[in-house]
Coordinates of C-alpha atoms in Angstrom, one line a residue:
Chain X
M1 CA 238.5 141.9 205.3
L2 CA 240.1 138.5 205.6
E3 CA 242.5 137.1 203.0
V4 CA 244.1 133.7 203.1
L5 CA 247.0 133.3 200.7
N6 CA 248.6 130.0 199.7
L7 CA 248.2 128.6 203.2
S8 CA 249.6 125.2 204.0
V9 CA 249.4 123.4 207.3
K10 CA 251.0 120.2 208.5
Y11 CA 250.3 118.1 211.6
G12 CA 253.7 116.7 212.2
D13 CA 254.6 115.1 208.8
L14 CA 251.1 114.9 207.6
Q15 CA 250.0 117.8 205.4
V16 CA 246.4 118.7 205.9
L17 CA 246.0 121.9 204.0
F18 CA 247.5 122.6 200.5
D19 CA 247.8 126.1 199.1
I20 CA 244.5 127.4 200.4
N21 CA 243.4 130.7 198.9
L22 CA 240.2 132.3 200.2
S23 CA 238.8 135.7 201.1
V24 CA 235.9 137.1 203.1
R25 CA 234.7 140.6 202.3
D26 CA 233.1 143.0 204.7
G27 CA 229.4 142.1 205.3
E28 CA 229.6 138.6 203.8
I29 CA 228.7 135.2 204.9
V30 CA 231.2 132.8 203.4
S31 CA 230.8 129.0 203.8
I32 CA 233.5 126.4 203.6
I33 CA 231.9 123.0 203.0
G34 CA 233.5 119.6 202.7
A35 CA 233.4 116.1 204.1
N36 CA 234.7 115.1 207.5
G37 CA 238.5 115.3 207.6
A38 CA 238.7 117.6 204.6
G39 CA 240.4 120.2 206.7
K40 CA 237.6 122.7 207.4
T41 CA 238.2 123.0 211.1
T42 CA 241.9 123.3 210.5
I43 CA 241.4 126.4 208.4
I44 CA 239.4 127.9 211.3
K45 CA 242.0 126.9 213.8
T46 CA 244.8 128.3 211.7
I47 CA 243.0 131.7 211.3
S48 CA 242.5 131.9 215.1
G49 CA 246.1 131.0 215.9
L50 CA 245.6 127.6 217.5
V51 CA 247.4 125.9 214.7
K52 CA 250.5 127.3 213.1
S53 CA 250.9 127.3 209.3
V54 CA 254.0 126.1 207.5
S55 CA 253.7 128.5 204.7
G56 CA 251.3 131.2 203.3
E57 CA 249.8 134.2 204.8
I58 CA 246.6 135.2 206.6
R59 CA 245.7 138.9 206.5
F60 CA 243.0 140.6 208.5
L61 CA 242.2 144.2 207.8
G62 CA 245.6 144.4 206.2
K63 CA 247.6 143.0 209.1
R64 CA 249.2 139.6 209.3
L65 CA 247.4 137.2 211.7
D66 CA 249.4 134.0 211.1
K67 CA 252.2 134.8 213.5
L68 CA 250.0 135.8 216.4
P69 CA 248.9 133.7 219.4
P70 CA 245.2 133.1 219.7
H71 CA 244.6 135.8 222.4
L72 CA 246.0 138.5 220.2
V73 CA 243.9 137.3 217.2
A74 CA 240.9 137.7 219.5
E75 CA 242.0 141.2 220.4
M76 CA 242.0 142.1 216.7
G77 CA 238.3 141.4 216.6
V78 CA 238.2 137.8 215.4
M79 CA 235.8 135.8 217.6
Q80 CA 234.9 132.2 217.3
V81 CA 232.0 129.9 218.0
P82 CA 234.2 126.8 218.4
E83 CA 233.4 123.3 217.2
G84 CA 231.6 121.4 219.9
R85 CA 230.6 124.8 221.4
G86 CA 233.4 124.8 224.0
I87 CA 231.4 126.4 226.7
F88 CA 233.0 126.7 230.2
P89 CA 230.9 124.0 232.0
L90 CA 231.5 125.1 235.6
L91 CA 231.0 128.8 234.9
T92 CA 227.5 130.2 235.0
V93 CA 225.8 131.3 231.8
Q94 CA 226.4 134.9 232.8
E95 CA 230.1 134.2 233.5
N96 CA 230.5 132.5 230.2
L97 CA 229.2 135.6 228.5
E98 CA 231.5 137.9 230.5
M99 CA 234.4 135.8 229.3
G100 CA 233.3 136.6 225.8
A101 CA 233.9 140.2 226.5
Y102 CA 237.3 139.6 227.9
V103 CA 239.3 141.6 225.2
P104 CA 239.9 145.1 226.4
S105 CA 238.0 146.8 223.5
A106 CA 234.8 144.8 224.4
R107 CA 235.2 145.0 228.1
K108 CA 233.8 148.5 228.5
Q109 CA 230.7 147.7 226.5
M110 CA 230.0 144.4 228.5
R111 CA 226.7 145.6 229.9
E112 CA 225.1 146.7 226.6
S113 CA 226.5 143.7 224.8
M114 CA 224.9 141.4 227.4
K115 CA 221.6 143.2 227.1
K116 CA 221.7 142.6 223.4
V117 CA 222.5 138.9 223.7
F118 CA 219.7 138.4 226.2
E119 CA 217.3 140.1 223.8
M120 CA 218.4 137.8 221.1
F121 CA 218.3 134.7 223.3
P122 CA 215.8 135.2 226.2
R123 CA 216.4 131.6 227.3
L124 CA 219.9 132.6 228.3
E125 CA 218.7 135.4 230.5
E126 CA 216.3 133.0 232.2
R127 CA 219.2 130.7 233.0
K128 CA 221.9 133.2 233.6
S129 CA 222.8 132.0 237.1
Q130 CA 222.8 128.3 236.1
L131 CA 226.1 126.5 235.5
A132 CA 226.6 126.2 231.7
R133 CA 226.9 122.4 231.9
T134 CA 223.2 122.1 232.9
L135 CA 222.0 123.7 229.6
S136 CA 220.7 121.6 226.7
G137 CA 222.7 121.2 223.5
G138 CA 220.7 123.9 221.7
E139 CA 221.0 126.3 224.6
Q140 CA 224.7 125.6 224.8
Q141 CA 225.0 126.5 221.1
M142 CA 223.1 129.8 221.8
L143 CA 225.5 130.4 224.6
A144 CA 228.5 129.8 222.4
I145 CA 227.2 132.2 219.8
G146 CA 226.2 134.8 222.4
R147 CA 229.6 134.6 224.0
A148 CA 231.3 135.3 220.7
L149 CA 229.1 138.3 220.1
M150 CA 230.0 139.7 223.5
G151 CA 233.5 140.3 222.0
R152 CA 232.0 142.7 219.4
P153 CA 233.6 140.7 216.6
K154 CA 234.5 142.3 213.3
L155 CA 234.7 138.8 211.9
L156 CA 232.9 135.8 213.4
L157 CA 234.2 132.3 212.8
V158 CA 231.5 129.7 213.2
D159 CA 232.7 126.1 213.3
E160 CA 230.1 123.3 212.8
P161 CA 227.2 125.0 214.6
S162 CA 224.7 122.3 213.6
L163 CA 226.8 119.4 214.9
G164 CA 224.8 117.2 217.4
L165 CA 221.6 119.3 217.2
A166 CA 218.1 118.2 216.2
P167 CA 217.1 119.4 212.8
I168 CA 214.7 122.0 214.2
L169 CA 217.4 123.5 216.5
A170 CA 219.9 123.4 213.6
R171 CA 217.5 125.4 211.5
E172 CA 217.1 127.9 214.3
V173 CA 220.9 128.3 214.6
F174 CA 221.2 128.9 210.8
Q175 CA 218.4 131.6 211.2
T176 CA 220.4 133.2 213.9
I177 CA 223.5 133.3 211.8
K178 CA 221.5 134.8 209.0
S179 CA 220.0 137.5 211.1
L180 CA 223.4 138.3 212.7
N181 CA 224.8 138.8 209.2
S182 CA 221.9 141.1 208.2
Q183 CA 222.7 143.2 211.3
G184 CA 226.2 143.7 209.9
T185 CA 228.4 140.9 211.3
T186 CA 230.8 139.3 208.8
I187 CA 230.8 135.6 209.1
L188 CA 233.0 132.7 208.0
L189 CA 231.0 129.5 208.4
V190 CA 232.3 126.0 208.4
E191 CA 229.6 123.4 208.1
Q192 CA 228.8 119.8 207.2
D193 CA 225.2 120.5 206.3
V194 CA 225.9 121.5 202.7
R195 CA 222.4 122.4 201.6
Q196 CA 221.7 124.7 204.5
S197 CA 225.0 126.5 204.6
L198 CA 225.0 127.0 200.8
A199 CA 221.5 128.4 200.9
L200 CA 222.6 130.8 203.6
C201 CA 225.9 132.1 202.3
H202 CA 226.9 134.7 199.8
R203 CA 229.9 132.7 198.6
G204 CA 231.2 129.2 199.3
Y205 CA 234.3 127.2 198.9
V206 CA 234.4 123.4 198.6
L207 CA 237.3 121.7 200.4
E208 CA 238.4 118.2 199.4
N209 CA 241.4 116.5 201.0
G210 CA 242.9 119.8 202.1
R211 CA 242.5 121.5 198.7
I212 CA 239.9 124.0 197.5
V213 CA 238.4 122.3 194.5
L214 CA 235.5 124.7 193.8
E215 CA 234.3 128.1 194.6
G216 CA 231.4 130.3 193.7
T217 CA 228.3 132.0 194.9
G218 CA 226.0 130.0 197.2
S219 CA 223.3 129.6 194.6
A220 CA 225.8 128.7 191.9
L221 CA 227.3 126.0 194.0
L222 CA 223.9 124.6 195.0
G223 CA 223.1 124.2 191.3
D224 CA 226.5 122.7 190.4
E225 CA 226.2 119.1 189.2
R226 CA 229.3 117.9 191.0
I227 CA 228.0 119.3 194.3
K228 CA 224.6 117.7 193.8
R229 CA 226.2 114.3 193.1
A230 CA 228.8 114.4 195.8
Y231 CA 227.1 116.2 198.7
L232 CA 223.4 116.4 198.2
G233 CA 222.8 112.9 197.0
L234 CA 220.7 114.1 193.9
Chain R
M1 CA 233.1 113.7 276.9
S2 CA 236.5 113.7 278.5
V3 CA 238.7 116.8 278.4
A4 CA 241.4 115.0 276.4
M5 CA 238.7 114.0 273.8
K6 CA 237.4 117.6 273.6
E7 CA 241.0 118.9 273.2
S8 CA 241.8 116.4 270.5
I9 CA 238.7 117.4 268.5
F10 CA 239.6 121.0 268.8
N11 CA 243.2 120.4 267.9
G12 CA 242.1 118.1 265.0
L13 CA 239.8 120.8 263.6
L14 CA 242.5 123.5 263.9
M15 CA 245.2 121.4 262.3
G16 CA 242.7 120.1 259.7
G17 CA 241.9 123.7 258.7
V18 CA 245.6 124.4 258.2
Y19 CA 246.0 121.1 256.3
G20 CA 243.2 121.9 254.0
F21 CA 244.6 125.4 253.4
M22 CA 248.0 123.8 252.8
A23 CA 246.4 121.7 250.1
L24 CA 244.8 124.6 248.3
G25 CA 247.9 125.7 246.5
L26 CA 248.4 122.2 245.2
T27 CA 244.8 121.8 244.1
L28 CA 244.8 125.3 242.5
I29 CA 247.9 124.6 240.4
F30 CA 246.5 121.2 239.4
G31 CA 243.1 122.6 238.6
I32 CA 244.3 125.4 236.4
V33 CA 247.7 124.6 235.0
K34 CA 247.1 120.8 235.1
V35 CA 250.5 120.3 236.6
I36 CA 251.1 118.0 239.5
N37 CA 253.5 119.9 241.6
F38 CA 255.8 117.5 243.4
A39 CA 257.7 120.5 244.8
H40 CA 254.7 121.5 246.8
G41 CA 256.2 120.4 250.1
S42 CA 259.4 122.2 249.3
F43 CA 257.5 125.4 248.8
I44 CA 256.0 124.9 252.3
M45 CA 259.6 124.5 253.5
V46 CA 260.6 127.6 251.6
G47 CA 257.7 129.4 253.3
M48 CA 258.7 128.1 256.7
F49 CA 262.4 129.1 256.3
T50 CA 261.3 132.5 255.0
G51 CA 259.1 133.0 258.0
Y52 CA 261.8 131.7 260.3
W53 CA 264.5 134.0 259.1
F54 CA 262.2 136.9 259.0
W55 CA 261.5 136.4 262.6
V56 CA 265.1 135.7 263.7
L57 CA 266.6 138.6 261.7
T58 CA 263.9 141.3 262.0
H59 CA 261.7 140.3 264.9
I60 CA 258.7 141.5 263.0
D61 CA 255.6 139.9 264.3
P62 CA 255.3 136.6 262.4
Y63 CA 251.8 137.3 261.3
L64 CA 252.6 140.8 260.2
S65 CA 255.5 139.6 258.1
L66 CA 253.0 137.7 255.9
L67 CA 252.4 140.9 254.1
I68 CA 256.0 140.7 252.8
I69 CA 256.2 136.9 252.5
V70 CA 253.1 136.6 250.3
P71 CA 254.2 138.8 247.5
L72 CA 257.7 137.3 247.7
L73 CA 256.5 133.8 247.2
F74 CA 254.0 134.9 244.6
L75 CA 256.9 136.2 242.6
L76 CA 258.9 133.0 243.2
G77 CA 256.0 130.9 241.9
Y78 CA 255.3 133.2 239.0
Q79 CA 258.9 133.0 237.8
V80 CA 259.2 129.2 238.4
Q81 CA 256.2 128.8 236.1
N82 CA 257.3 131.5 233.6
V83 CA 261.0 130.4 233.4
L84 CA 261.1 126.7 234.2
I85 CA 257.7 125.1 233.5
K86 CA 256.3 127.2 230.6
P87 CA 258.8 126.0 228.0
V88 CA 258.2 122.4 228.9
L89 CA 254.4 123.0 228.9
K90 CA 254.6 124.5 225.5
S91 CA 256.7 121.8 224.0
E92 CA 254.4 119.1 225.5
A93 CA 251.2 120.9 224.6
E94 CA 250.1 118.2 222.2
V95 CA 251.3 115.3 224.4
R96 CA 248.6 113.2 226.1
E97 CA 250.8 112.3 229.1
P98 CA 253.2 115.1 229.8
I99 CA 255.8 113.3 231.8
G100 CA 258.5 116.0 231.4
I101 CA 256.7 118.3 233.8
L102 CA 256.4 115.7 236.5
V103 CA 260.1 115.1 236.2
L104 CA 260.7 118.8 236.3
T105 CA 258.6 119.5 239.5
A106 CA 260.2 116.4 241.2
G107 CA 263.6 117.8 240.3
L108 CA 262.6 121.1 241.8
W109 CA 261.7 119.3 245.0
L110 CA 265.1 117.7 245.3
F111 CA 266.8 120.9 244.3
L112 CA 265.0 123.1 246.9
D113 CA 265.4 120.6 249.7
N114 CA 269.1 120.1 249.1
L115 CA 269.6 123.8 248.6
A116 CA 268.1 124.4 252.1
L117 CA 270.3 121.6 253.5
L118 CA 273.4 123.2 251.9
L119 CA 272.5 126.7 253.2
F120 CA 271.1 125.9 256.7
G121 CA 272.3 122.5 257.6
P122 CA 270.2 119.5 258.8
N123 CA 269.3 120.9 262.2
F124 CA 265.8 121.4 263.6
R125 CA 265.2 125.0 264.3
T126 CA 262.5 126.4 266.5
A127 CA 261.5 130.1 266.3
E128 CA 260.8 131.5 269.8
T129 CA 258.1 133.9 268.8
P130 CA 255.8 135.6 271.3
Y131 CA 253.1 133.1 270.3
T132 CA 255.1 130.0 270.7
G133 CA 253.7 127.8 273.5
Q134 CA 250.9 130.4 274.3
M135 CA 247.6 128.8 275.3
F136 CA 244.0 129.9 275.5
K137 CA 241.6 128.4 278.0
A138 CA 238.1 127.7 276.8
G139 CA 236.2 126.2 279.8
D140 CA 238.4 123.2 280.8
V141 CA 239.9 122.9 277.3
L142 CA 243.4 124.2 276.4
I143 CA 243.8 125.5 272.9
S144 CA 247.2 126.3 271.3
A145 CA 247.2 130.0 270.4
P146 CA 249.4 129.8 267.3
K147 CA 247.3 126.9 265.9
L148 CA 244.1 129.0 266.4
Y149 CA 245.7 132.0 264.7
A150 CA 246.9 129.8 261.9
F151 CA 243.4 128.4 261.5
L152 CA 241.8 131.8 261.5
I153 CA 244.3 133.3 259.0
S154 CA 243.9 130.2 256.8
L155 CA 240.2 130.7 256.8
A156 CA 240.4 134.4 256.0
T157 CA 242.9 133.9 253.2
T158 CA 240.7 131.2 251.7
G159 CA 237.9 133.7 251.8
I160 CA 240.0 136.2 249.9
L161 CA 241.0 133.6 247.4
Y162 CA 237.4 132.6 246.9
I163 CA 236.3 136.2 246.3
L164 CA 239.2 136.7 243.9
L165 CA 238.2 133.6 241.9
K166 CA 234.5 134.1 241.9
K167 CA 234.0 137.8 241.6
T168 CA 236.9 139.3 239.6
L169 CA 237.3 139.1 235.9
L170 CA 240.8 137.7 236.5
G171 CA 239.4 135.0 238.7
K172 CA 236.8 134.1 236.0
A173 CA 239.6 134.0 233.4
I174 CA 241.6 131.7 235.7
R175 CA 238.6 129.3 236.1
A176 CA 237.8 129.4 232.4
T177 CA 241.4 128.6 231.6
G178 CA 241.2 125.6 234.0
Q179 CA 238.1 124.3 232.3
N180 CA 239.0 124.8 228.6
R181 CA 242.3 126.4 227.9
Q182 CA 241.9 126.4 224.2
V183 CA 238.6 128.2 224.2
A184 CA 239.8 130.6 226.9
S185 CA 242.6 131.7 224.5
L186 CA 240.1 132.2 221.8
M187 CA 238.2 134.6 224.1
G188 CA 241.4 136.7 224.3
V189 CA 242.9 135.2 227.5
D190 CA 246.7 135.0 227.5
I191 CA 246.7 131.5 229.0
Y192 CA 250.4 131.4 229.7
K193 CA 250.1 134.5 231.8
I194 CA 247.1 133.0 233.6
Y195 CA 249.4 129.9 234.3
N196 CA 252.1 132.2 235.7
I197 CA 249.6 133.9 238.0
S198 CA 248.0 130.7 239.1
F199 CA 251.3 129.1 239.9
G200 CA 252.3 132.3 241.8
L201 CA 249.0 132.2 243.8
G202 CA 249.5 128.5 244.5
V203 CA 253.0 129.0 245.8
A204 CA 252.0 132.1 247.8
L205 CA 249.3 130.1 249.5
T206 CA 251.7 127.4 250.2
G207 CA 254.2 129.9 251.6
V208 CA 251.5 131.4 253.9
T209 CA 251.0 127.9 255.4
G210 CA 254.7 127.6 255.9
A211 CA 254.9 130.9 257.7
L212 CA 251.9 130.1 259.8
L213 CA 253.5 126.8 261.0
V214 CA 256.7 128.6 262.2
P215 CA 255.5 129.5 265.7
F216 CA 254.6 125.9 266.6
Y217 CA 256.5 123.6 264.2
P218 CA 260.2 123.0 263.9
V219 CA 261.9 124.1 260.6
Y220 CA 264.3 121.8 258.8
P221 CA 265.2 121.2 255.1
N222 CA 262.9 118.2 254.4
V223 CA 260.0 119.3 256.6
G224 CA 257.9 119.6 253.5
F225 CA 257.8 115.9 253.0
V226 CA 255.7 115.5 256.1
F227 CA 253.1 117.8 254.7
D228 CA 253.4 116.7 251.1
I229 CA 251.9 113.3 251.5
R230 CA 249.0 114.8 253.5
A231 CA 248.4 117.5 251.0
F232 CA 248.3 115.0 248.1
M233 CA 245.9 112.7 250.0
I234 CA 243.7 115.7 251.0
V235 CA 243.5 116.9 247.4
V236 CA 242.6 113.5 246.1
L237 CA 240.1 113.0 248.9
G238 CA 238.4 116.3 248.1
G239 CA 238.6 116.0 244.4
L240 CA 241.5 117.3 242.3
G241 CA 241.0 120.9 241.6
S242 CA 238.2 121.5 244.1
I243 CA 238.7 124.2 246.8
P244 CA 235.8 123.1 249.1
G245 CA 237.0 119.6 248.6
A246 CA 240.5 120.5 249.8
L247 CA 239.2 122.2 252.9
L248 CA 236.8 119.4 253.9
G249 CA 239.5 116.8 253.1
G250 CA 241.9 118.7 255.4
L251 CA 239.4 118.7 258.3
I252 CA 238.8 115.0 257.9
V253 CA 242.5 114.2 257.9
G254 CA 243.1 116.6 260.9
L255 CA 240.3 115.0 262.9
I256 CA 241.3 111.4 262.2
E257 CA 244.9 112.2 263.1
S258 CA 244.1 114.0 266.3
V259 CA 241.1 112.0 267.6
G260 CA 242.6 108.7 266.5
A261 CA 245.6 109.4 268.6
Q262 CA 243.4 109.1 271.7
F263 CA 242.8 105.4 270.9
M264 CA 245.9 104.2 269.2
A265 CA 249.6 105.0 268.7
T266 CA 250.2 107.9 266.3
S267 CA 251.9 105.6 263.8
W268 CA 248.5 103.8 263.5
T269 CA 246.6 107.0 262.9
A270 CA 248.6 107.6 259.7
G271 CA 247.6 104.1 258.6
L272 CA 244.0 104.9 259.4
I273 CA 244.1 107.9 257.2
F274 CA 245.3 105.8 254.3
V275 CA 242.5 103.2 254.9
I276 CA 239.9 106.0 254.6
F277 CA 241.8 107.4 251.6
L278 CA 241.6 104.1 249.8
L279 CA 238.0 103.7 250.7
V280 CA 237.1 107.0 249.2
L281 CA 239.1 106.2 246.1
Y282 CA 237.3 102.9 245.8
L283 CA 233.8 104.3 246.3
R284 CA 234.2 107.7 244.7
P285 CA 237.4 107.8 242.6
E286 CA 236.8 111.4 241.5
G287 CA 236.9 112.5 245.2
M288 CA 234.2 114.1 247.2
F289 CA 233.8 117.3 245.2
G290 CA 235.4 116.2 241.9
F291 CA 233.6 115.9 238.6
K292 CA 233.9 112.8 236.4
E293 CA 233.8 114.8 233.2
E294 CA 237.0 116.6 234.0
W295 CA 238.9 113.3 233.4

C-alpha cells in the first residue's frame, strides 16, 4: 500500500534521513521506533507532504506522493494523528471532527462517520459543543484520532500518540489503535514507547540517527538482544 | 443630560461601530494569514475612491453600489495575496520573524497612496450624494443619516461574516487554518487558497467601510492614514484576531473621541485614546478578547 524507497531528507544542510526503505501492506500495523531525534517524525512529515525530500520516492497505491502538497496527500486517503495532537483549540469538538471530514470523498459521509466516532468515544459526544482547548490531554488525543477517522483514511499515520499521557491513558490509546486496525484500518505508527508499540504491531523498523538499522516482525524485534539492551533496559 | 452630550454619545456609538467594522478586515487578515497589513488604510482609500467614482460617474445609489464594490475589492485582495504575498509567505514559511511581508505590505501602502495621488491629485473631494448632510430627528437629538446607515450596514455585514465563519465549512476551514495551519493542511485544506480568500474578505470588508464613508467624509489619496492608526489601536485593544474584540474596541474609541470632544479640544481626545490604549496594553497585553496561548 505504502512504499518508501531510498528516501533522504535534509533540513537545510543537515541531513536527517538517509536512504530510508520501508513498506506498509494493506491491513498492517507497522511501527517505527527509535530515540528522540532519530528522525521518526520526519518520516511521517515527509509522507504527508509537510517536509520535502531531497531524493527517493514515496508511493501510495502505486502513485507518487512525494511531490504533492499536504492537502492533496490527504485527498488520496492518508490521514494523520499529528504529534502533540494538533487539535484546533478554539473550534468546538464537533467542528474539529467536521474538519477531519474536509476532503471531498469524506464530506458526504460526515454524518455516519461522526456517529461512528461518537460510538467509539462517547466522551467526545458528551463534550461536542465544548471548545477543544477545554478537553483533558487524553480527550484531546481521542479527538485527534476521531478527527483523522472522519476522513475515512486508507492509511492512518499516528505520530507519538502516548506522548504526555498518563500510562493508563496511553494503554487505552494503544488499545484503540489495535481495535481500529482489527476493523480494517492500515496504520503506520511512530512511537517512543518501544515495548507497547512492538507488542502491538505486525512489523517494525528501528531508526537510529536517520538510518533504519533493524527490521522485523514485532515479536522478533521484542526478542532481539540489541533492542532489549538499547531500548528496553533489560 | 444636555442635548450636546446625548448627540455626542449617539455620534460616538455610530462612528465607533464603523471604526470597529473598519478594523475587522485588519483583524481577520492578521488572525488567519498572520500578516500585519500595513496597506490596510490604503485599501480603505481604494474603497472610498471606488465608491466616490461610482457615484460621480453612474449616480447609482451609494449603498446599492456596494453590491458591485464588494466583489471588486474581494478580487483585488484575493489577487494581492495570491500574486504578491503568497510567494514571500512561502519562502519565509520557516522563518520565525517574517520581516519580508511587513516590508511588502508597507510598500503596498506607499504604492497605492501615491498611485491615487498620481491619478486623482491631492485635492479633497466630497461626493454630493442624496444622503450627504441628511439628518434624522430623534426627540431633541439630531442624528446624521449617512452615519446611521453606515452603522447599520456595518452591523449587518458583520452578521453575515459571522455566519460565514461560524456556520459554513469554508468558515470552519478558515478558522482552523488560523489556529493551526499545518494541521489544517493535513486535513485536506489548501491553506494558500484559504489565505487568498481570507485576504480577499479582509480587503472587501475594508472596501465596504470606505464606500460607507463616502457620503459624509472627504476623499483624498492619504485619507487611509487617518483610519489606519485607529484600526491598529482598535485591533490591539480588542485582541489581535478577535472579531468581537474589534467591534468593542471600535465602540470604545468612537465614544472617547466623540464624548471627549465635549470636554476638551479634539487634539486632546486623540491623546486620551492613546492613554487608554497604553493602559490596556499594560494591564492586559493580549487585548480584551485575545488569548495568551496564541502568542
